[in-house]
Amino acid sequence: MPVSPALAEDLAAAVADLYEAAQGTIIERIRDALAADIDSPLWLELKAASIGDLQAAVQAVIDALQLEASGAMQQAVAEAYERGQQAAVAELGALAAGQAAAATSAVPAAAAVDRLANALIADTGPVHMRILRQTMDVYREVIAHASSAPLLGAQTRRQAAQTALDRFTARGVTGFIDRAGRSWDMRSYVEMATRSTVGRAAIEAHTDRLGAAGIELVMVSDSPEECPLCRPWEGKILSRAGAPGARTIEAEHATEDEQMVSVDIAGSLDEARAAGLLHPNCRHDVRAYLPGLTKRPPKPPGRGTYEDTQRQRYYERQIRRWKREAAGAMDEQKATAARTKVRAYQARIRDLVDETGLPRKSRREQLTAAR
């Protein structure tokens, strides 16, 4: 069957859930540390004295996260690569005996999996250092804000502490910049990086199997809700490997001996990927192209626009944000207000999916509990 980054997106979500859970645990640690003795006149001195204890507690969370995440990333890449290989086997099962037999011969996976997994672990490594630094910066900021605001008569200490803590829970751990210069929060960055890697693993495995079967051309699907980066490649034929650039070749018919077919190649798969095709949230797939046989598949019916999908993702982020604020609330009134915001954004998503037919992805609205 064809393969796309979506084939392994659940694996990326599972890895991102680890970071969401760790972030939730850290918010709870900060909340509990701030709430302890908050009505004591010695609160400021107690908080300053406990900074080392909080730092040790946060570091313990990070150490556990780093260990579990490394294993989860390795496992996710291996599983994605296996899915890609199996997709190629399924797709080529109807071919002539020689090609089908070649496709079922396992392509060595260990080196490719290790290469991709190690790159992902290295790419997300700076996340762990930033977690500790931002957490402690936020804690010091909360103490400073909460201790100075009452002197000005503006807020009570609890209100001041909650206000400063809200700024952290609203945005989470942030400041991760990708190669395109875009800024991400921690969970989104990890999920984006993992989606990119596991999607690449599935596609590499698929095309490696095609190569073992002697198939060097692939076709890109038509997809609803396509983004501007992918649109130019829809329905195009690409070389599995080889030089970039559009060209026309004469290829032998897939089933008719000595019959040649003209094939317009839009470029190489690597070239298309570099231009944006098969990005982490891409819904396009690639499939084996057999000269003279493969026809461009019809475009599936649309379920809204690309802009609608981005609006849905925004609502999902807002739901997670207000759930974090509810978890970080220092009193029930604040928690209730945050839960009201959650319900409001959930209603917006319901209206959006009813209007467009987009599938609702409830998993993306959840905060993962700490293990």
Coordinates of C-alpha atoms in Angstrom, one line a residue:
M1 CA 0.0 0.0 0.0
P2 CA 1.1 3.6 -0.4
V3 CA 3.1 5.3 2.4
S4 CA 2.9 8.7 4.0
P5 CA 4.1 10.5 7.2
A6 CA 0.6 9.8 8.6
L7 CA 1.4 6.1 8.7
A8 CA 3.5 6.7 11.8
E9 CA 2.0 9.8 13.3
D10 CA 0.6 7.9 16.3
L11 CA 4.2 7.0 17.2
A12 CA 5.2 10.6 17.3
A13 CA 2.2 11.5 19.4
A14 CA 3.2 8.8 22.0
V15 CA 6.7 10.4 22.3
A16 CA 5.3 13.9 22.6
D17 CA 2.9 12.6 25.3
L18 CA 6.0 11.9 27.5
Y19 CA 7.0 15.6 27.3
E20 CA 3.5 16.8 28.0
A21 CA 3.3 14.6 31.1
A22 CA 6.7 15.8 32.3
Q23 CA 5.6 19.4 31.8
G24 CA 2.5 18.8 33.8
T25 CA 4.5 17.2 36.6
I26 CA 6.8 20.2 36.7
I27 CA 3.9 22.7 36.8
E28 CA 2.5 20.7 39.8
R29 CA 5.9 20.9 41.5
I30 CA 6.1 24.6 41.1
R31 CA 2.5 25.1 42.2
D32 CA 3.0 23.0 45.3
A33 CA 6.3 24.7 46.2
L34 CA 4.7 28.1 45.9
A35 CA 1.5 27.2 47.8
A36 CA 3.4 25.8 50.8
D37 CA 3.4 28.4 53.7
I38 CA 2.1 31.1 51.3
D39 CA 0.4 32.9 54.2
S40 CA 3.5 32.9 56.4
P41 CA 5.3 36.2 56.9
L42 CA 8.5 34.2 56.2
W43 CA 7.2 33.0 52.9
L44 CA 9.9 34.9 50.8
E45 CA 12.7 33.5 52.9
L46 CA 11.3 30.0 52.8
K47 CA 10.9 30.1 49.0
A48 CA 14.4 31.3 48.5
A49 CA 15.8 28.6 50.8
S50 CA 13.8 25.9 48.9
I51 CA 15.1 26.7 45.4
G52 CA 17.7 24.0 45.6
D53 CA 15.0 21.4 46.6
L54 CA 12.8 22.4 43.6
Q55 CA 15.7 22.3 41.2
A56 CA 16.6 18.7 42.4
A57 CA 13.0 17.6 42.0
V58 CA 12.8 19.1 38.5
Q59 CA 16.1 17.5 37.5
A60 CA 14.8 14.1 38.7
V61 CA 11.8 14.6 36.3
I62 CA 14.1 15.5 33.5
D63 CA 16.4 12.6 34.0
A64 CA 13.5 10.2 34.0
L65 CA 12.1 11.9 30.9
Q66 CA 15.4 11.7 29.0
L67 CA 15.9 8.1 29.7
E68 CA 12.4 7.1 28.7
A69 CA 12.2 9.4 25.7
S70 CA 15.4 8.0 24.2
G71 CA 14.1 4.5 24.3
A72 CA 10.7 5.6 23.0
M73 CA 12.3 7.4 20.1
Q74 CA 14.4 4.4 19.1
Q75 CA 11.4 2.2 19.3
A76 CA 9.2 4.6 17.3
V77 CA 11.7 4.9 14.5
A78 CA 12.1 1.1 14.4
E79 CA 8.4 0.6 14.3
A80 CA 7.9 3.2 11.6
Y81 CA 10.6 1.6 9.4
E82 CA 8.9 -1.8 9.8
R83 CA 5.6 -0.3 8.8
G84 CA 7.1 1.3 5.7
Q85 CA 8.6 -2.1 4.7
Q86 CA 5.4 -3.9 5.2
A87 CA 3.5 -1.3 3.2
A88 CA 5.8 -1.9 0.3
V89 CA 5.3 -5.7 0.6
A90 CA 1.5 -5.2 0.5
E91 CA 1.7 -2.8 -2.4
L92 CA 3.9 -5.1 -4.5
G93 CA 2.2 -8.3 -3.6
A94 CA 0.3 -8.4 -6.9
L95 CA 3.4 -8.0 -9.1
A96 CA 5.2 -10.7 -11.0
A97 CA 6.8 -13.4 -8.9
G98 CA 10.4 -12.0 -9.2
Q99 CA 9.5 -8.5 -8.1
A100 CA 7.2 -9.8 -5.3
A101 CA 9.9 -12.1 -4.0
A102 CA 12.5 -9.3 -4.1
A103 CA 10.1 -7.1 -2.2
T104 CA 9.6 -9.6 0.6
S105 CA 13.3 -10.0 1.2
A106 CA 14.0 -7.9 4.2
V107 CA 16.1 -4.8 3.6
P108 CA 18.7 -4.5 6.4
A109 CA 17.1 -1.9 8.8
A110 CA 19.4 -1.6 11.8
A111 CA 21.8 0.9 10.3
A112 CA 19.0 3.1 9.0
V113 CA 17.1 3.0 12.2
D114 CA 20.1 3.8 14.3
R115 CA 21.0 6.7 12.0
L116 CA 17.6 8.3 12.2
A117 CA 17.0 7.6 15.9
N118 CA 20.3 9.0 16.9
A119 CA 19.7 12.1 14.8
L120 CA 16.3 12.6 16.5
I121 CA 17.8 12.1 20.0
A122 CA 20.5 14.7 19.3
D123 CA 17.9 17.1 17.8
T124 CA 15.8 17.0 20.9
G125 CA 18.7 16.9 23.4
P126 CA 18.7 20.7 24.0
V127 CA 15.0 20.4 25.1
H128 CA 16.1 18.9 28.4
M129 CA 18.5 21.6 29.3
R130 CA 16.0 24.3 28.5
I131 CA 13.3 22.7 30.7
L132 CA 15.4 23.1 33.8
R133 CA 16.6 26.6 32.9
Q134 CA 13.1 28.0 32.1
T135 CA 11.5 26.3 35.1
M136 CA 13.9 27.8 37.6
D137 CA 13.7 31.2 35.9
V138 CA 9.9 31.1 36.2
Y139 CA 10.1 30.1 39.8
R140 CA 12.4 33.0 40.6
E141 CA 10.1 35.3 38.6
V142 CA 7.1 34.2 40.5
I143 CA 8.8 34.7 43.9
A144 CA 9.9 38.2 42.9
H145 CA 6.5 39.2 41.5
A146 CA 4.6 37.7 44.4
S147 CA 6.8 39.4 47.0
S148 CA 6.8 42.9 45.5
A149 CA 3.2 43.2 44.3
P150 CA 1.6 43.3 47.9
L151 CA 4.0 46.1 48.8
L152 CA 2.3 48.1 46.0
G153 CA -1.1 47.1 47.2
A154 CA -2.0 45.7 43.8
Q155 CA -2.6 42.1 44.7
T156 CA -2.4 39.6 47.5
R157 CA 0.6 37.3 47.5
R158 CA -1.5 34.4 46.3
Q159 CA -3.0 36.3 43.5
A160 CA 0.4 37.6 42.4
A161 CA 1.9 34.2 42.5
Q162 CA -1.0 32.8 40.5
T163 CA -0.7 35.6 37.9
A164 CA 3.0 34.9 37.4
L165 CA 2.5 31.1 37.3
D166 CA -0.3 31.5 34.8
R167 CA 2.2 33.1 32.3
F168 CA 4.2 29.9 32.4
T169 CA 1.3 27.4 32.3
A170 CA -0.2 29.3 29.4
R171 CA 2.9 29.0 27.2
G172 CA 4.6 26.0 28.7
V173 CA 8.3 25.5 28.0
T174 CA 9.0 27.5 24.9
G175 CA 11.7 29.0 22.7
F176 CA 12.5 26.0 20.4
I177 CA 13.5 27.2 17.0
D178 CA 13.4 25.0 13.9
R179 CA 15.5 25.2 10.8
A180 CA 13.0 27.5 9.2
G181 CA 13.2 30.0 12.1
R182 CA 9.8 29.1 13.5
S183 CA 9.3 29.1 17.3
W184 CA 7.6 26.2 19.1
D185 CA 6.5 25.2 22.6
M186 CA 8.1 22.0 23.9
R187 CA 5.5 19.4 23.1
S188 CA 4.8 20.8 19.6
Y189 CA 8.6 20.9 18.9
V190 CA 9.2 17.3 20.0
E191 CA 6.1 16.1 18.2
M192 CA 7.2 17.9 15.0
A193 CA 10.7 16.6 15.2
T194 CA 9.6 13.0 15.9
R195 CA 6.9 13.1 13.2
S196 CA 9.5 14.3 10.7
T197 CA 11.9 11.4 11.6
V198 CA 9.4 8.6 11.9
G199 CA 7.7 9.8 8.7
R200 CA 11.1 9.7 7.0
A201 CA 11.8 6.2 8.4
A202 CA 8.5 4.9 6.9
I203 CA 9.1 6.4 3.5
E204 CA 12.8 5.4 3.3
A205 CA 11.8 1.8 4.2
H206 CA 9.1 1.8 1.6
T207 CA 11.3 3.1 -1.2
D208 CA 14.2 0.9 -0.2
R209 CA 11.8 -2.1 -0.6
L210 CA 10.7 -0.7 -4.0
G211 CA 14.3 -0.4 -5.0
A212 CA 14.9 -4.1 -4.0
A213 CA 12.1 -5.0 -6.4
G214 CA 13.6 -3.0 -9.2
I215 CA 11.1 -0.1 -9.1
E216 CA 12.7 3.3 -9.4
L217 CA 9.7 5.6 -9.8
V218 CA 7.0 6.7 -7.4
M219 CA 3.8 8.8 -7.8
V220 CA 2.5 11.4 -5.3
S221 CA -1.1 11.2 -4.3
D222 CA -3.8 14.0 -4.5
S223 CA -4.8 14.9 -1.0
P224 CA -7.6 17.1 0.4
E225 CA -6.6 20.0 2.7
E226 CA -3.3 20.2 0.9
C227 CA -0.9 23.0 1.9
P228 CA 0.8 25.4 -0.6
L229 CA 4.1 23.6 -0.3
C230 CA 2.7 20.2 -1.3
R231 CA 0.3 21.4 -4.0
P232 CA 2.8 21.6 -6.9
W233 CA 3.8 17.9 -6.4
E234 CA 0.3 16.4 -6.4
G235 CA 0.0 13.6 -9.0
K236 CA 3.6 14.0 -10.1
I237 CA 6.0 11.2 -10.8
L238 CA 9.3 11.2 -9.0
S239 CA 12.5 9.2 -9.2
R240 CA 13.1 7.2 -6.1
A241 CA 16.7 8.1 -6.2
G242 CA 18.8 10.1 -8.6
A243 CA 19.4 13.5 -10.0
P244 CA 16.9 16.4 -9.3
G245 CA 15.1 18.2 -12.1
A246 CA 12.2 17.6 -14.5
R247 CA 12.8 15.4 -17.5
T248 CA 11.1 13.0 -19.8
I249 CA 12.4 9.4 -20.1
E250 CA 11.5 6.3 -22.1
A251 CA 10.7 3.5 -19.7
E252 CA 9.8 -0.1 -20.5
H253 CA 6.2 -1.0 -20.0
A254 CA 5.6 -2.7 -16.7
T255 CA 4.0 -5.8 -18.2
E256 CA 4.6 -5.6 -22.0
D257 CA 8.0 -6.7 -23.1
E258 CA 9.9 -4.4 -25.5
Q259 CA 7.1 -1.8 -25.3
M260 CA 8.4 1.7 -24.3
V261 CA 6.4 4.4 -22.5
S262 CA 7.2 8.1 -22.2
V263 CA 7.3 9.2 -18.6
D264 CA 7.4 12.8 -17.4
I265 CA 9.4 13.0 -14.2
A266 CA 8.9 16.1 -12.1
G267 CA 12.1 15.5 -10.1
S268 CA 13.6 13.3 -7.4
L269 CA 11.9 12.3 -4.1
D270 CA 14.6 14.0 -2.2
E271 CA 14.1 17.2 -4.2
A272 CA 10.4 17.2 -3.5
R273 CA 11.0 16.6 0.2
A274 CA 13.4 19.5 0.3
A275 CA 10.8 21.7 -1.2
G276 CA 8.3 20.8 1.5
L277 CA 6.5 17.6 0.3
L278 CA 5.9 15.0 3.0
H279 CA 6.4 17.5 5.9
P280 CA 5.5 16.3 9.4
N281 CA 1.7 16.9 9.1
C282 CA 1.5 16.1 5.4
R283 CA -1.4 13.9 4.2
H284 CA 0.1 13.0 0.8
D285 CA 1.5 9.5 0.2
V286 CA 3.8 8.0 -2.4
R287 CA 3.2 4.8 -4.2
A288 CA 5.0 2.6 -6.7
Y289 CA 4.7 3.9 -10.3
L290 CA 4.6 1.2 -13.0
P291 CA 5.0 2.6 -16.5
G292 CA 2.0 2.0 -18.6
L293 CA -0.1 0.7 -15.7
T294 CA -0.3 3.2 -12.9
K295 CA -2.9 5.9 -13.2
R296 CA -3.2 9.1 -11.2
P297 CA -5.6 8.4 -8.4
P298 CA -8.7 10.6 -8.0
K299 CA -8.5 13.4 -5.5
P300 CA -10.4 12.4 -2.3
P301 CA -13.4 14.6 -1.4
G302 CA -12.4 17.6 0.6
R303 CA -13.2 18.0 4.3
G304 CA -12.5 21.7 4.6
T305 CA -9.4 23.6 3.7
Y306 CA -5.8 23.7 4.8
E307 CA -6.7 26.8 6.8
D308 CA -9.5 24.9 8.6
T309 CA -6.9 22.2 9.7
Q310 CA -4.7 24.9 11.0
R311 CA -7.6 26.4 12.9
Q312 CA -8.4 23.0 14.4
R313 CA -4.8 22.7 15.6
Y314 CA -4.9 26.1 17.2
Y315 CA -8.0 25.1 19.1
E316 CA -6.3 21.9 20.2
R317 CA -3.3 23.9 21.5
Q318 CA -5.7 26.3 23.4
I319 CA -7.5 23.3 25.0
R320 CA -4.2 21.9 26.2
R321 CA -3.1 25.4 27.4
W322 CA -6.2 25.9 29.6
K323 CA -6.0 22.4 30.9
R324 CA -2.5 23.2 32.0
E325 CA -3.8 26.3 33.7
A326 CA -6.4 24.3 35.5
A327 CA -3.7 21.9 36.7
G328 CA -1.6 24.8 37.9
A329 CA -4.3 26.7 39.7
M330 CA -3.7 27.5 43.3
D331 CA -7.4 27.8 44.2
E332 CA -10.6 26.3 42.9
Q333 CA -12.0 29.5 41.5
K334 CA -9.0 29.8 39.1
A335 CA -9.3 26.1 38.2
T336 CA -13.0 26.5 37.4
A337 CA -12.4 29.5 35.2
A338 CA -9.7 27.6 33.3
R339 CA -12.1 24.6 32.8
T340 CA -14.7 27.0 31.4
K341 CA -12.2 28.1 28.8
V342 CA -11.5 24.4 28.0
R343 CA -15.2 23.8 27.3
A344 CA -15.4 26.9 25.2
Y345 CA -12.6 25.7 22.9
Q346 CA -14.0 22.2 22.8
A347 CA -17.3 23.7 21.5
R348 CA -15.4 25.6 18.8
I349 CA -13.9 22.3 17.6
R350 CA -17.3 20.6 17.6
D351 CA -18.7 23.4 15.4
L352 CA -15.7 23.3 13.1
V353 CA -15.8 19.5 12.5
D354 CA -19.6 19.7 12.0
E355 CA -19.2 22.5 9.5
T356 CA -16.2 21.0 7.5
G357 CA -16.3 17.2 8.1
L358 CA -12.8 17.2 9.4
P359 CA -12.2 14.3 11.8
R360 CA -11.9 15.3 15.5
K361 CA -8.7 14.1 17.0
S362 CA -9.6 14.0 20.7
R363 CA -6.2 12.6 21.6
R364 CA -4.6 15.9 20.6
E365 CA -6.8 17.7 23.1
Q366 CA -5.6 15.7 26.1
L367 CA -2.9 16.3 28.7
T368 CA -1.0 13.0 29.3
A369 CA -0.8 12.1 33.0
A370 CA 2.6 11.6 34.5
R371 CA 3.8 8.0 34.8

